[in-house]
Amino acid sequence: MPRRFLQRYMPNPETLRRQRSLRFMNRMIGDPGLWVLTRRTVANAFSVGLFSAMLPIPCQMVVAAFGAWLLRCNLPLSVGLVWITNPLTMPLVFYGNYRIGAWLMDTPAREAPTRVSTRWIAERTADIVPAVALGSVATAIVLALVVNLLVRLAWRWHVSRSWKQRATKRRLRRRETSD
């Protein structure tokens, strides 16, 4: 079952509550409703986490935690999925978001420079920010909706498959005992 697979990688809420750096979140971490693994809570956690990951803002993990609290979905999954945009993947993801934003705004996208410098960023910020913001929000919304649907379908398929396997095993055991 997907629940067992996910539980293997989940942190222990009590261990997190004891950490000094997370004391300000003790009430949220201690809420058992934010640690439940059901099809709905996992699908919504994927949506919240990936939505937050696509936003070009600092403190994406805080946004994901707040979103998990608002939607009553799985907190550790929401916060953990933010790390899809890490320092290695961020430039590629946000450049893709910029290209999508430029396409949505119907403006020509600037090519990435061969060497990025702070001077280049300072000169181009006014041109780039609106396209990055629009592209990031559009990508975040589409990705959140699609991944929510895919997780729900995958979870349902997995449960259906395991029920069928159990039914087949029961039939085989009945045949063996009747022979």
GROMACS .gro file of N, CA, C and O in nm, residues 6-7 22-23 26 28 33 36 53 56 77-78 82 87 91 105 112 116 133 139 152 161 172 177 179:
model
  100
    6LEU      N    1   0.527   0.539   0.213
    6LEU     CA    2   0.550   0.676   0.257
    6LEU      C    3   0.589   0.683   0.405
    6LEU      O    4   0.672   0.766   0.443
    7GLN      N    5   0.532   0.596   0.487
    7GLN     CA    6   0.563   0.599   0.630
    7GLN      C    7   0.709   0.566   0.659
    7GLN      O    8   0.764   0.611   0.758
   22LEU      N    9   1.258   2.429   1.602
   22LEU     CA   10   1.120   2.416   1.554
   22LEU      C   11   1.017   2.439   1.665
   22LEU      O   12   0.900   2.411   1.646
   23ARG      N   13   1.059   2.494   1.778
   23ARG     CA   14   0.966   2.515   1.889
   23ARG      C   15   0.850   2.605   1.852
   23ARG      O   16   0.739   2.586   1.900
   26ASN      N   17   0.551   2.406   1.733
   26ASN     CA   18   0.511   2.290   1.813
   26ASN      C   19   0.364   2.254   1.798
   26ASN      O   20   0.329   2.138   1.788
   28MET      N   21   0.167   2.311   1.544
   28MET     CA   22   0.142   2.257   1.411
   28MET      C   23   0.201   2.116   1.399
   28MET      O   24   0.136   2.025   1.349
   33GLY      N   25  -0.362   1.551   1.278
   33GLY     CA   26  -0.430   1.559   1.148
   33GLY      C   27  -0.337   1.595   1.034
   33GLY      O   28  -0.368   1.569   0.917
   36VAL      N   29  -0.148   1.249   0.885
   36VAL     CA   30  -0.227   1.138   0.833
   36VAL      C   31  -0.190   1.113   0.687
   36VAL      O   32  -0.167   1.206   0.610
   53ALA      N   33   0.700   2.503  -0.440
   53ALA     CA   34   0.832   2.487  -0.500
   53ALA      C   35   0.847   2.570  -0.628
   53ALA      O   36   0.958   2.613  -0.661
   56PRO      N   37   0.904   3.166  -0.703
   56PRO     CA   38   1.040   3.219  -0.685
   56PRO      C   39   1.048   3.312  -0.564
   56PRO      O   40   1.070   3.432  -0.576
   77LEU      N   41   0.520   1.584   0.391
   77LEU     CA   42   0.526   1.572   0.245
   77LEU      C   43   0.525   1.709   0.178
   77LEU      O   44   0.601   1.735   0.085
   78SER      N   45   0.436   1.796   0.225
   78SER     CA   46   0.428   1.930   0.166
   78SER      C   47   0.560   2.004   0.178
   78SER      O   48   0.608   2.062   0.081
   82VAL      N   49   0.908   2.071  -0.143
   82VAL     CA   50   0.961   2.202  -0.182
   82VAL      C   51   1.104   2.188  -0.233
   82VAL      O   52   1.148   2.264  -0.319
   87PRO      N   53   1.915   2.433  -0.492
   87PRO     CA   54   2.013   2.519  -0.561
   87PRO      C   55   2.062   2.465  -0.696
   87PRO      O   56   2.101   2.542  -0.782
   91PRO      N   57   1.789   2.725  -1.115
   91PRO     CA   58   1.809   2.803  -1.238
   91PRO      C   59   1.731   2.747  -1.357
   91PRO      O   60   1.668   2.822  -1.432
  105MET      N   61   0.273   3.622  -2.189
  105MET     CA   62   0.265   3.767  -2.206
  105MET      C   63   0.282   3.808  -2.352
  105MET      O   64   0.270   3.926  -2.385
  112ALA      N   65   1.928   3.313  -2.240
  112ALA     CA   66   2.013   3.311  -2.120
  112ALA      C   67   2.155   3.350  -2.160
  112ALA      O   68   2.205   3.307  -2.264
  116VAL      N   69   2.630   3.443  -1.636
  116VAL     CA   70   2.540   3.525  -1.555
  116VAL      C   71   2.622   3.603  -1.453
  116VAL      O   72   2.709   3.547  -1.387
  133ALA      N   73   0.730   3.590  -1.270
  133ALA     CA   74   0.618   3.581  -1.175
  133ALA      C   75   0.496   3.515  -1.240
  133ALA      O   76   0.438   3.422  -1.182
  139THR      N   77   0.268   2.793  -1.388
  139THR     CA   78   0.327   2.659  -1.376
  139THR      C   79   0.285   2.595  -1.244
  139THR      O   80   0.252   2.475  -1.240
  152ARG      N   81  -0.395   1.088  -0.694
  152ARG     CA   82  -0.522   1.022  -0.661
  152ARG      C   83  -0.545   0.899  -0.749
  152ARG      O   84  -0.588   0.794  -0.701
  161ARG      N   85  -0.531  -0.273  -0.734
  161ARG     CA   86  -0.442  -0.383  -0.769
  161ARG      C   87  -0.416  -0.474  -0.650
  161ARG      O   88  -0.418  -0.598  -0.662
  172LEU      N   89  -0.683  -1.910  -0.479
  172LEU     CA   90  -0.583  -2.016  -0.488
  172LEU      C   91  -0.580  -2.098  -0.359
  172LEU      O   92  -0.569  -2.222  -0.364
  177THR      N   93  -0.711  -2.605  -0.058
  177THR     CA   94  -0.773  -2.672   0.055
  177THR      C   95  -0.885  -2.766   0.010
  177THR      O   96  -0.912  -2.866   0.077
  179ASP      N   97  -0.878  -2.945  -0.266
  179ASP     CA   98  -0.819  -3.061  -0.336
  179ASP      C   99  -0.774  -3.166  -0.245
  179ASP      O  100  -0.768  -3.195  -0.143
   0.00000   0.00000   0.00000
